[in-house]
Short mmCIF file of N, CA and C and ligand atoms in Angstrom, two decimals:
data_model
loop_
_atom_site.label_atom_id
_atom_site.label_comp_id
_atom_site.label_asym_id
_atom_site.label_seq_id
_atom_site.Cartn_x
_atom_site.Cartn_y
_atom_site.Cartn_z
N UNK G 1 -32.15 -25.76 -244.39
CA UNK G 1 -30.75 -25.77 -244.85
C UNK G 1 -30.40 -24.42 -245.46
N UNK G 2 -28.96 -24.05 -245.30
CA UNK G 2 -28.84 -22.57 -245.55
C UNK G 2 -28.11 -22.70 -246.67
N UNK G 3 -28.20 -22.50 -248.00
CA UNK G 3 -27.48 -22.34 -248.98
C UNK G 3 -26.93 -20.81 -249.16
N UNK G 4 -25.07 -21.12 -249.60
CA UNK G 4 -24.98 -22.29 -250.31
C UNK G 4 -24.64 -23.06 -249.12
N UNK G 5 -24.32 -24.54 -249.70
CA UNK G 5 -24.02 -25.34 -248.90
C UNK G 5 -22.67 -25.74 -248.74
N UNK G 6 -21.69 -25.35 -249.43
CA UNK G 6 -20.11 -25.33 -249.37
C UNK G 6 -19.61 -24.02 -248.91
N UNK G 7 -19.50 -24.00 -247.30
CA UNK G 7 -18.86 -22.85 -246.66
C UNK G 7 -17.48 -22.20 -247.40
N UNK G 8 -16.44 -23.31 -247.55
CA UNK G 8 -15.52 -22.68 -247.78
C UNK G 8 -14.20 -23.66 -248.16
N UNK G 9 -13.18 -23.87 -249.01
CA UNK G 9 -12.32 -24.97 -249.49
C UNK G 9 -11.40 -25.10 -248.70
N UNK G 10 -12.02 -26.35 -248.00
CA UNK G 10 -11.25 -27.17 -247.12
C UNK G 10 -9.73 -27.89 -247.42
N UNK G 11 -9.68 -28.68 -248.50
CA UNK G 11 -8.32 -28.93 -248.82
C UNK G 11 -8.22 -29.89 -250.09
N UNK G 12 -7.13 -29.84 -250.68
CA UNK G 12 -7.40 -30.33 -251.87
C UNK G 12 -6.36 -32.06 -251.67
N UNK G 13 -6.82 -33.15 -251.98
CA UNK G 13 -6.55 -34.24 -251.85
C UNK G 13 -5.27 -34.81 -253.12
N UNK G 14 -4.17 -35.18 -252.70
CA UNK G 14 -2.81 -35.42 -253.58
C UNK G 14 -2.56 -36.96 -253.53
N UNK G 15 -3.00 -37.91 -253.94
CA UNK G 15 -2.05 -38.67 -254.23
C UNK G 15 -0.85 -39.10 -254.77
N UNK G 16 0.00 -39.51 -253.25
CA UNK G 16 1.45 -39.85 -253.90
C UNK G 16 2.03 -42.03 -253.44
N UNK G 17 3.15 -41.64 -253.67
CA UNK G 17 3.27 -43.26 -253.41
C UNK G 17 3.95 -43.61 -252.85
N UNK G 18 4.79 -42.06 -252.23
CA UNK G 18 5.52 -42.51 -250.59
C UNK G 18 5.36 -40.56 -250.06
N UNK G 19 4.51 -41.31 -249.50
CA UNK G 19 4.23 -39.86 -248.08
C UNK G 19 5.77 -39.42 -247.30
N UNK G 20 6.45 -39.89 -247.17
CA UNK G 20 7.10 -39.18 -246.74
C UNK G 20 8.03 -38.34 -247.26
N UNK G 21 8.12 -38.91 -249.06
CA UNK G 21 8.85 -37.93 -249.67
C UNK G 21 8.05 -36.93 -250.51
N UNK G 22 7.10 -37.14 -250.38
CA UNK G 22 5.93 -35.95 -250.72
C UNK G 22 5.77 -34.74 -249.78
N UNK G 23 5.77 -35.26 -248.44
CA UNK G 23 6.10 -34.11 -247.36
C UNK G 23 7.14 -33.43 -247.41
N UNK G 24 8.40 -33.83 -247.57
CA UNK G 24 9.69 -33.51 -248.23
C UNK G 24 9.66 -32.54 -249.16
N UNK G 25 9.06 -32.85 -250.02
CA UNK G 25 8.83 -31.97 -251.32
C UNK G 25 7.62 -30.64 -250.86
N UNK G 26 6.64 -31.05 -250.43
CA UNK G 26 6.21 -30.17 -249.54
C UNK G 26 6.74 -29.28 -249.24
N UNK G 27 7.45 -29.29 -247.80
CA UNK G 27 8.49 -28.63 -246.87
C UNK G 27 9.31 -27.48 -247.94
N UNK G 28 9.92 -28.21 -248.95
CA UNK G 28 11.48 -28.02 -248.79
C UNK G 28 10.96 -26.82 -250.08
N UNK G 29 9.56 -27.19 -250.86
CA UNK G 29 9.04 -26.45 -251.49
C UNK G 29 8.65 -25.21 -251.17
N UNK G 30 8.08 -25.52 -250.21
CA UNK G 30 6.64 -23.84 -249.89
C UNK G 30 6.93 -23.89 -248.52
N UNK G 31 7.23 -24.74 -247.88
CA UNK G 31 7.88 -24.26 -246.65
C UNK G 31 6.79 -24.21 -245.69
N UNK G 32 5.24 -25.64 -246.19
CA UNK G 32 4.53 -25.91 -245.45
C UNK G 32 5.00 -27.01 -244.46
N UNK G 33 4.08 -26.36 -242.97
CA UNK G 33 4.11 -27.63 -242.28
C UNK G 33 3.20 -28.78 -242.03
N UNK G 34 3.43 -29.95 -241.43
CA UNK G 34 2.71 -30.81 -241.44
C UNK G 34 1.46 -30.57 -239.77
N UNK G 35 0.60 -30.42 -240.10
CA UNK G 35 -0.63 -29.88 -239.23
C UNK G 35 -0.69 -31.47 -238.89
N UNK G 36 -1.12 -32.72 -239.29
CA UNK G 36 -1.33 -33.50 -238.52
C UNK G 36 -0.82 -35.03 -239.83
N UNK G 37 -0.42 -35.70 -238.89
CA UNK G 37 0.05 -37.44 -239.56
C UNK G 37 -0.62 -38.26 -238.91
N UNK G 38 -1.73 -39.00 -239.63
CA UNK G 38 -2.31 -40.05 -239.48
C UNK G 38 -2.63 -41.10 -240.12
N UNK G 39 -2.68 -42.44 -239.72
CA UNK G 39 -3.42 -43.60 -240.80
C UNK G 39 -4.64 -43.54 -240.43
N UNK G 40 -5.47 -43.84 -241.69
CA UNK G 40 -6.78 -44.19 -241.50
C UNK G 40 -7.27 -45.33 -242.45
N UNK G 41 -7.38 -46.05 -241.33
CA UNK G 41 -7.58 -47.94 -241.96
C UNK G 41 -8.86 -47.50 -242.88
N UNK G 42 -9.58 -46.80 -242.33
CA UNK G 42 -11.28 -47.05 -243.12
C UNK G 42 -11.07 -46.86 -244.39
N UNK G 43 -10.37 -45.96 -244.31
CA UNK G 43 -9.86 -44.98 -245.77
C UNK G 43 -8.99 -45.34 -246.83
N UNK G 44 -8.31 -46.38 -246.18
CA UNK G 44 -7.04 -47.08 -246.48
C UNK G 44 -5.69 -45.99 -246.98
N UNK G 45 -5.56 -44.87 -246.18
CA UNK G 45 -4.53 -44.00 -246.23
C UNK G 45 -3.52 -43.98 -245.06
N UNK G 46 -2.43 -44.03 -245.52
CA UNK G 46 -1.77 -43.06 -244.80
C UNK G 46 -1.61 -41.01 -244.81
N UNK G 47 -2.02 -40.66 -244.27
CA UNK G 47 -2.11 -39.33 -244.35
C UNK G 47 -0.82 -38.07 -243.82
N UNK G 48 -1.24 -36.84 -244.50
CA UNK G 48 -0.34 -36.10 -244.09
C UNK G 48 -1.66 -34.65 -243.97
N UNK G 49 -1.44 -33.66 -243.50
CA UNK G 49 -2.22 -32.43 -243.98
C UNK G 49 -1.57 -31.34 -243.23
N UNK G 50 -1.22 -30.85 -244.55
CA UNK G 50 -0.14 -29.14 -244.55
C UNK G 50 -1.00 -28.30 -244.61
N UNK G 51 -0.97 -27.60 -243.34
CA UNK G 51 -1.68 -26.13 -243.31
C UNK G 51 -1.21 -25.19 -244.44
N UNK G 52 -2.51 -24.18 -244.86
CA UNK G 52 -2.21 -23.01 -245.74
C UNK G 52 -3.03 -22.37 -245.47
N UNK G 53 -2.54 -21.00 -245.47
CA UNK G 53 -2.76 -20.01 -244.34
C UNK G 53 -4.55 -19.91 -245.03
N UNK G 54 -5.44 -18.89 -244.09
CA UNK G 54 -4.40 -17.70 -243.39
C UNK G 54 -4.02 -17.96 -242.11
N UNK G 55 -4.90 -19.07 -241.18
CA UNK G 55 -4.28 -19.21 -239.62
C UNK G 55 -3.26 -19.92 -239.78
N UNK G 56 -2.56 -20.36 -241.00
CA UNK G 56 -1.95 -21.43 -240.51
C UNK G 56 -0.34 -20.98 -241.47
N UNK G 57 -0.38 -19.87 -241.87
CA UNK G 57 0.57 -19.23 -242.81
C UNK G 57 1.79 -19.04 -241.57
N UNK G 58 1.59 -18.60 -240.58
CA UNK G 58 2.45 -17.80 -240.08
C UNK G 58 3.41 -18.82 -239.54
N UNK G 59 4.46 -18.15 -238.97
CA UNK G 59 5.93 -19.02 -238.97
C UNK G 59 5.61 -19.73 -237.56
N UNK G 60 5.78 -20.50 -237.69
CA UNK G 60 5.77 -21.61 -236.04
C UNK G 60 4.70 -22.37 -236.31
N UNK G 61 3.58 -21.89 -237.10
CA UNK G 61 2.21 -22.22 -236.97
C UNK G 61 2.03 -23.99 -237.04
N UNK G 62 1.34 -24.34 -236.49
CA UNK G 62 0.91 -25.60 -237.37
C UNK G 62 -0.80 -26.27 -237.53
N UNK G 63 -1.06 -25.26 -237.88
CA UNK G 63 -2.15 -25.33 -238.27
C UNK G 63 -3.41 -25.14 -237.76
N UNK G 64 -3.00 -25.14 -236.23
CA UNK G 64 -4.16 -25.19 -235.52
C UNK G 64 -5.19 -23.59 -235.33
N UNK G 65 -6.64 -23.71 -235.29
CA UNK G 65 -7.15 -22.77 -235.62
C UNK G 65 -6.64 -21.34 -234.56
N UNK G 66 -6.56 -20.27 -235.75
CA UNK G 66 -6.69 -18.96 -235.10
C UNK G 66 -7.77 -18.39 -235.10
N UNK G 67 -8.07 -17.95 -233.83
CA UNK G 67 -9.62 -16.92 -234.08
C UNK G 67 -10.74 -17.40 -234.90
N UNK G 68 -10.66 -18.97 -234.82
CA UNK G 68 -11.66 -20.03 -235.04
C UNK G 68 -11.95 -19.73 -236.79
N UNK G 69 -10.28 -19.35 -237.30
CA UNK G 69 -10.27 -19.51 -238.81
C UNK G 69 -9.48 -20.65 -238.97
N UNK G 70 -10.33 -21.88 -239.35
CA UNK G 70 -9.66 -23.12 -239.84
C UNK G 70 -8.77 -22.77 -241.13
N UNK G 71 -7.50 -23.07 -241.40
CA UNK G 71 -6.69 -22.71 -242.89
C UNK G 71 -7.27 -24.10 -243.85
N UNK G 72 -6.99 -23.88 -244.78
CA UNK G 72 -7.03 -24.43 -246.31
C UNK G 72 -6.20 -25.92 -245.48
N UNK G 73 -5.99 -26.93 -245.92
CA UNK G 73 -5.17 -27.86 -246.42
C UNK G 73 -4.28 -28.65 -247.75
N UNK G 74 -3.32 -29.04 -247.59
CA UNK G 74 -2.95 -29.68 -248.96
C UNK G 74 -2.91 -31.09 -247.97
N UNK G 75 -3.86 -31.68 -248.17
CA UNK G 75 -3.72 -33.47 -247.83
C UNK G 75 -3.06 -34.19 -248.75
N UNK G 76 -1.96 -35.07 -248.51
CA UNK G 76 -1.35 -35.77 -249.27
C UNK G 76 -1.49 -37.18 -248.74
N UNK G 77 -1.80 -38.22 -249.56
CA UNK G 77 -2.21 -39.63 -249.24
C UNK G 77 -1.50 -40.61 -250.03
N UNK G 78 -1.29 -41.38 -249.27
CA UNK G 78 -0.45 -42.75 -249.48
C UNK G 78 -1.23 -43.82 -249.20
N UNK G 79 -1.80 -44.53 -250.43
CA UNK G 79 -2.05 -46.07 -250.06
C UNK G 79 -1.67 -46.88 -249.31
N UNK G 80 -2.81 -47.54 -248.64
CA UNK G 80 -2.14 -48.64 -247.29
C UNK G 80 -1.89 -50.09 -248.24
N UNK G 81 -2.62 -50.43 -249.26
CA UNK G 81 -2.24 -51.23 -250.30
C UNK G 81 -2.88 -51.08 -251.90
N UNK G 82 -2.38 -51.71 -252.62
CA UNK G 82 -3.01 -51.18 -253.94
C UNK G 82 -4.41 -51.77 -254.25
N UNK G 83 -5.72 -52.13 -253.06
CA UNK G 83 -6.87 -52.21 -253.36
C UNK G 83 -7.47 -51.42 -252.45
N UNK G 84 -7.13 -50.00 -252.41
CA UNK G 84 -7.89 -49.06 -251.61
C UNK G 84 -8.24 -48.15 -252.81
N UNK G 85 -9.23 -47.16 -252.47
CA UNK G 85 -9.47 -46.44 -253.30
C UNK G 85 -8.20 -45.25 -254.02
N UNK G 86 -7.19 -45.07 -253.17
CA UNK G 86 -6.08 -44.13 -253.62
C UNK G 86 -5.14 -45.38 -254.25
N UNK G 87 -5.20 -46.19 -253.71
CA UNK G 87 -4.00 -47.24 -254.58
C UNK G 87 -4.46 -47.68 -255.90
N UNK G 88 -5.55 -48.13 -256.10
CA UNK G 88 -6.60 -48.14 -257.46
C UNK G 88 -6.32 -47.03 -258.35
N UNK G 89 -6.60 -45.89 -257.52
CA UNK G 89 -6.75 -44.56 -258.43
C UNK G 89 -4.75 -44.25 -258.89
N UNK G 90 -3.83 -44.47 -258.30
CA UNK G 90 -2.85 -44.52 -258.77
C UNK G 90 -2.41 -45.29 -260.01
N UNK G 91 -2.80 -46.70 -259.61
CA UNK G 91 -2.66 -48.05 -260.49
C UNK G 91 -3.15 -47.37 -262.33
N UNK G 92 -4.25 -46.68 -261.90
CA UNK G 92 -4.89 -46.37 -263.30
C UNK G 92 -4.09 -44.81 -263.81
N UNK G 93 -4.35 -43.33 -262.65
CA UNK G 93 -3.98 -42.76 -263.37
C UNK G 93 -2.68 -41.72 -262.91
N UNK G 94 -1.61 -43.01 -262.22
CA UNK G 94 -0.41 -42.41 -261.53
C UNK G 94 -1.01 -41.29 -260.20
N UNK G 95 0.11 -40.92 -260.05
CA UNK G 95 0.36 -39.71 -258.80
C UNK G 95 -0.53 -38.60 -259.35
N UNK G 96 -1.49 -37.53 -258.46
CA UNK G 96 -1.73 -36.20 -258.84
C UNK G 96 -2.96 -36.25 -258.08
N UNK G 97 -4.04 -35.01 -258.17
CA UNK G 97 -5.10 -34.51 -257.52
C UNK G 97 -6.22 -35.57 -257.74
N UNK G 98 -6.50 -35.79 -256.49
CA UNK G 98 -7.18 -37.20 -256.75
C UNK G 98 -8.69 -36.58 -255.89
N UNK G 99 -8.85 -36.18 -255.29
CA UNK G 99 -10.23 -34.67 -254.45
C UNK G 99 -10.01 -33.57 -253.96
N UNK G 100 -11.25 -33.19 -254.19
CA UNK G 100 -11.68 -31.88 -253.17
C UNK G 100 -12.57 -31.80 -251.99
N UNK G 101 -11.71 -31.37 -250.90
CA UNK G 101 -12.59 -31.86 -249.78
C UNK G 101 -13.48 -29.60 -249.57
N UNK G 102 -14.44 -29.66 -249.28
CA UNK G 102 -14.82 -28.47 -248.88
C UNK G 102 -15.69 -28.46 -247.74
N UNK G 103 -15.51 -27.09 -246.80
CA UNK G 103 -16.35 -27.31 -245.57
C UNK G 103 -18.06 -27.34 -245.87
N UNK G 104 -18.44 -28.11 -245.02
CA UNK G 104 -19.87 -27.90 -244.94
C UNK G 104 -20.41 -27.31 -243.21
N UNK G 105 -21.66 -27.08 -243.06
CA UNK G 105 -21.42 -26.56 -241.42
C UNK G 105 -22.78 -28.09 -240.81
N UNK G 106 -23.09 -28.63 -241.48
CA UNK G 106 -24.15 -29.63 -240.89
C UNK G 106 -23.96 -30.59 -241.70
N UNK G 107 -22.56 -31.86 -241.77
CA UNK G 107 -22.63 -32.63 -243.00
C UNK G 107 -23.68 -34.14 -242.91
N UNK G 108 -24.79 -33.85 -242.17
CA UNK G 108 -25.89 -35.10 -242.20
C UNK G 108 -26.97 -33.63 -242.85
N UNK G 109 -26.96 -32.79 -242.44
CA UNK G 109 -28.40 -32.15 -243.32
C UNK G 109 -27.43 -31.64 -245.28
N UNK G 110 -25.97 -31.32 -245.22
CA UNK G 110 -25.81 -31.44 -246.49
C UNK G 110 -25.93 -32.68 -247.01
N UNK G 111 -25.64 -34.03 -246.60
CA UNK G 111 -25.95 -35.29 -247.17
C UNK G 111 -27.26 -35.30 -248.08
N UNK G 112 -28.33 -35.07 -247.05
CA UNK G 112 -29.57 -35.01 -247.48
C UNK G 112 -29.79 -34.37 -248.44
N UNK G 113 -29.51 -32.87 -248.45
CA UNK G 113 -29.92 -31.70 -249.18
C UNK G 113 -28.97 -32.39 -250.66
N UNK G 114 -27.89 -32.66 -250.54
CA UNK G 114 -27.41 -33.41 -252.11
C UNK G 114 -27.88 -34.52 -252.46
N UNK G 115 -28.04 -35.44 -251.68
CA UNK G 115 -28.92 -36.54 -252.15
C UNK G 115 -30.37 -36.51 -252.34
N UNK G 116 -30.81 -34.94 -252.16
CA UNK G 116 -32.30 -34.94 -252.83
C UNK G 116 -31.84 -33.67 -254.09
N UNK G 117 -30.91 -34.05 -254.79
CA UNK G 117 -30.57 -33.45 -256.40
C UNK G 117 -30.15 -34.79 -257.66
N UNK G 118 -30.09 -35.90 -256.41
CA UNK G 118 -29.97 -36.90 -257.39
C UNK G 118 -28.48 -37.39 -257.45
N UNK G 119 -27.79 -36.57 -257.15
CA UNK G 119 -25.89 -36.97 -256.69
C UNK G 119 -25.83 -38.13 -256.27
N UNK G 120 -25.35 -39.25 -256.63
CA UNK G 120 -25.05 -40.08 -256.03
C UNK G 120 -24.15 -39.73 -254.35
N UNK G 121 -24.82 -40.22 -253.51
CA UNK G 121 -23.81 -40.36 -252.17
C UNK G 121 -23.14 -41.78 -252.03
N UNK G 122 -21.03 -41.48 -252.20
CA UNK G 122 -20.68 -42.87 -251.90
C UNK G 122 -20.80 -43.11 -250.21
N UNK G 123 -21.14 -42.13 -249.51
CA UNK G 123 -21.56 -42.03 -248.10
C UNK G 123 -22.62 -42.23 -247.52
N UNK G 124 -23.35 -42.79 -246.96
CA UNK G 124 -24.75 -42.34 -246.73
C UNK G 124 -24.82 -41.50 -245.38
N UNK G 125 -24.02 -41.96 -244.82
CA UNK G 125 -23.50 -41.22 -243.21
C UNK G 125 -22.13 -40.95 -243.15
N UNK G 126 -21.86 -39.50 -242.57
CA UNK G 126 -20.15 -39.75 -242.21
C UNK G 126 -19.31 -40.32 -241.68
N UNK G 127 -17.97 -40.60 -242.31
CA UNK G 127 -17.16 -41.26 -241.36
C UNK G 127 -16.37 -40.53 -241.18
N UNK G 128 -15.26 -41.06 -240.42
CA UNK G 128 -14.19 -40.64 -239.40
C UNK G 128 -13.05 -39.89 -240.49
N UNK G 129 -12.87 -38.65 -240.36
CA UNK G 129 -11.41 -38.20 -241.14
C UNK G 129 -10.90 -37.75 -240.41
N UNK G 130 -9.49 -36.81 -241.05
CA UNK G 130 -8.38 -36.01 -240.18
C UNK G 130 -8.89 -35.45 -239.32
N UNK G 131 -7.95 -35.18 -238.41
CA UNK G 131 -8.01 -34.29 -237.30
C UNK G 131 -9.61 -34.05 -237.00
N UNK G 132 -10.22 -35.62 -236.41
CA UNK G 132 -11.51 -35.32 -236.00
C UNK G 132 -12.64 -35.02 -236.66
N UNK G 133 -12.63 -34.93 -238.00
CA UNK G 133 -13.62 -33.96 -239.08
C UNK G 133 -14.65 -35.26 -239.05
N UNK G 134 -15.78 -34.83 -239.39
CA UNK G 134 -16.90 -35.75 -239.75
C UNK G 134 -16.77 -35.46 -242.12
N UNK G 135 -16.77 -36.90 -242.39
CA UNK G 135 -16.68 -36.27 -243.52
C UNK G 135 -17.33 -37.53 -244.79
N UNK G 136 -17.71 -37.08 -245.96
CA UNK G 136 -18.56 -38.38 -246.43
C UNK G 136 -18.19 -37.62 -248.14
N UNK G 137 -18.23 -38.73 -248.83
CA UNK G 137 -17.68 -38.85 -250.61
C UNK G 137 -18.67 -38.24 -251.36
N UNK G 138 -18.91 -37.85 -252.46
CA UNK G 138 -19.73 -37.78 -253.19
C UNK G 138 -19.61 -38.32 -255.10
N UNK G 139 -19.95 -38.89 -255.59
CA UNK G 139 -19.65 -40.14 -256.57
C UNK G 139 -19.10 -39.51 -257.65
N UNK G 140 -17.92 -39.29 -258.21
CA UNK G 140 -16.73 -38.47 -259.39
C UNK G 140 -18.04 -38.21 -260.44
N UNK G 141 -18.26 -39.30 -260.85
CA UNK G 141 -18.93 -39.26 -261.90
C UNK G 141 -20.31 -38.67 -262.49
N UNK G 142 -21.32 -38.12 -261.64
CA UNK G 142 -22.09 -36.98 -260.97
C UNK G 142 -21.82 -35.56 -261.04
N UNK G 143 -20.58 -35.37 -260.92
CA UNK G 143 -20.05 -34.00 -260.54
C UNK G 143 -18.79 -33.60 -261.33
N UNK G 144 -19.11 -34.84 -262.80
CA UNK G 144 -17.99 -33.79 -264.38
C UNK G 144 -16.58 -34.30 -263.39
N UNK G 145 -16.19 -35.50 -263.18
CA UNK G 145 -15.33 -36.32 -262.95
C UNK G 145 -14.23 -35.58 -261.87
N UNK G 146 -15.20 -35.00 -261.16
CA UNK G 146 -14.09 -34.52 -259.51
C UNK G 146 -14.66 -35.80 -258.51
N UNK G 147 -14.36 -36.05 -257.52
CA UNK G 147 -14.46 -36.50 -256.80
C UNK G 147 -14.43 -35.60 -255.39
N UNK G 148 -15.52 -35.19 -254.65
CA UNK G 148 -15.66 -34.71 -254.15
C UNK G 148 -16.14 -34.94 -252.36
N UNK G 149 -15.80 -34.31 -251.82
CA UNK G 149 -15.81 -34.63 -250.29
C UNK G 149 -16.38 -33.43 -249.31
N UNK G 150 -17.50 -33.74 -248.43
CA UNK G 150 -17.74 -33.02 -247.20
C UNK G 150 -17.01 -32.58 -246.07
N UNK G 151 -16.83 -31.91 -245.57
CA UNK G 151 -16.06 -32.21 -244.17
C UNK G 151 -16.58 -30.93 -243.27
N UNK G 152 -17.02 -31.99 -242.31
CA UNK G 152 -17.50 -30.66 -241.27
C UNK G 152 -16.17 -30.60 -240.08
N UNK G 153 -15.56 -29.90 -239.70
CA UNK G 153 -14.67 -30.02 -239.27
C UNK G 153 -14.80 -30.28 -237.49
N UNK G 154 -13.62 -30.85 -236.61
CA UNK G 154 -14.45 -31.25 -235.28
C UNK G 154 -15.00 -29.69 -234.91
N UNK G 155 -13.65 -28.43 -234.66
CA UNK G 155 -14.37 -27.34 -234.09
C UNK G 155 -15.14 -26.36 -235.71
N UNK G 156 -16.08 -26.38 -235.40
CA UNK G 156 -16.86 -25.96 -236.43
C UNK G 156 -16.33 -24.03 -236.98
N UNK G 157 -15.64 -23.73 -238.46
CA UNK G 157 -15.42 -22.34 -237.85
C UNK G 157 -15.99 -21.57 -238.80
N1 CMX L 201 -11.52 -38.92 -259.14
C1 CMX L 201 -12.22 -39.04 -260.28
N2 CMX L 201 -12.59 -40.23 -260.83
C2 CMX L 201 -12.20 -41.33 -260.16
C3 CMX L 201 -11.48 -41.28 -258.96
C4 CMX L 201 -11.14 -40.02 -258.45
N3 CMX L 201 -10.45 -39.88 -257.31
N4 CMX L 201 -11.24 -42.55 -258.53
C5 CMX L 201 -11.78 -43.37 -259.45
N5 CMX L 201 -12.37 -42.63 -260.43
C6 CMX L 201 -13.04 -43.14 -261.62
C7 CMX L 201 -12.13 -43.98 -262.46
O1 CMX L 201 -11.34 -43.18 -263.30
C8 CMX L 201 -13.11 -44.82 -263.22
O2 CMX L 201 -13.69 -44.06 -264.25
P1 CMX L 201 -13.98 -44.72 -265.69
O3 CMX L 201 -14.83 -45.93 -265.42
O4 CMX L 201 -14.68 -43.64 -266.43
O5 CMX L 201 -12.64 -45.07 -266.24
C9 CMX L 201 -14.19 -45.08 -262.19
O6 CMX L 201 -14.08 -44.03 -261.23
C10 CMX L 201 -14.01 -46.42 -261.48
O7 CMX L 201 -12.69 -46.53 -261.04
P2 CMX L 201 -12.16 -47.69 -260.08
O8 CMX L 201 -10.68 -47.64 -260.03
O9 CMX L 201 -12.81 -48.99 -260.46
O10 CMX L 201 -12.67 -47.21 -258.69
P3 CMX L 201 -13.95 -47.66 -257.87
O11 CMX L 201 -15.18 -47.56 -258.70
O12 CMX L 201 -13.66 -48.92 -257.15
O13 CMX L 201 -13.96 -46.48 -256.80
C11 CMX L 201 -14.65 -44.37 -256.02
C12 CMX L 201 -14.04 -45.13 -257.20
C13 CMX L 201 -14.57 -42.88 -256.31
C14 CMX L 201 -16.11 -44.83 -255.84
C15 CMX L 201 -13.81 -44.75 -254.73
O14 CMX L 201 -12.48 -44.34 -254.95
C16 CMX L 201 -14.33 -44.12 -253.45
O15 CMX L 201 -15.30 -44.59 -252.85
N6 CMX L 201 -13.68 -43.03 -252.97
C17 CMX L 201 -14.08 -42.38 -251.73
C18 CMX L 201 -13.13 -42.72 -250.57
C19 CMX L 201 -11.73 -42.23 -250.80
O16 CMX L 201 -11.33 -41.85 -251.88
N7 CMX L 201 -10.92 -42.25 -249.69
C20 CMX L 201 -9.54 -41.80 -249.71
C21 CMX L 201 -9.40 -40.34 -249.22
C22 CMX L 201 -9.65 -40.22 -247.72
C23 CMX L 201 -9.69 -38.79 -247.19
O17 CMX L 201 -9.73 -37.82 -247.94
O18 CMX L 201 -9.69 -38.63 -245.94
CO1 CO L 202 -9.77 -35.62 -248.12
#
């Protein structure tokens, strides 16, 4: 394993409590676009994820990689009901930064390599995220109350 083991900050995770006026605010804010809209039952989200540059800065862009530089994200998530993990985490501590997702380049040999420091993994294997990513939790409480996330992305960059 090649340390370190966090390539580079993948995107930072927002809970809100209607996605579509969070994108709104988004937009109308910074004048990001929406790179991809998806639900993900596993996850119990509805999703959004706004490219930020640098491939994904430029005007027209939407996110998709330049010159195999994946951009930053701002993921914004909407509970599919209030017993998912983002609807919970609202219930208790309202709307705001709820993770950090960062790239890894092998997220079954980073699994390992953190789960032999003693980190709790809420993952043991990855599952299915945005736009194809392989990606797995790591337990808030372990890591000085972030909640933290892998993501190897589908094209690796
Ligand atoms: N960040 C930091 N702490 C969190 C947290 C978060 N996002 N969510 C919950 N906690 C804390 C709570 O504050 C609480 O702490 P205290 O006991 O000190 O008060 C504790 O965890 C338990 O809270 P809970 O509401 O009972 O939540 P659960 O234990 O049921 O679940 C967690 C917490 C992190 C294990 C669960 O949310 C989880 O497995 N998350 C990973 C999956 C996920 O979040 N998916 C959505 C995003 C999908 C994506 O990015 O693609
Ligand atoms: Co995420």
């Amino acid at each position: 394993m090649v340390l370190p083991l966090l390539t580079r900050l993948d995107h930072v995770g927002i809970a809100c409590r209607d996605l579509d006026r969070a994108v709104a605010l988004y937009q109308a804010t910074f004048g990001l676009e929406v790179a991809s809209l998806e639900v993900n039952e596993e996850q119990g989200v509805r999703e959004a994820m706004l490219a930020v540059g640098p491939a994904g800065a430029g005007p027209g862009s939407l996110g998709v990689f330049v010159a195999g530089v994946r951009p930053g994200y701002v993921q914004l998530l909407e509970p599919l009901s209030p017993d998912t993990p983002v609807g919970k985490f609202i219930a208790r501590r309202g709307e705001g930064i709820h993770h950090v997702g960062y790239g890894v380049a092998d997220i079954k040999e980073a699994l390992a390599t953190v789960a032999g420091t003693g980190i709790r993994l809420l993952d043991e294997r990855p599952r299915h995220g945005s736009m194809g990513a392989s990606i797995a939790f790591l337990h808030p409480a372990d890591l000085g109350g972030v909640l933290t996330e892998l993501v190897e992305p589908l094209t690796s960059a």
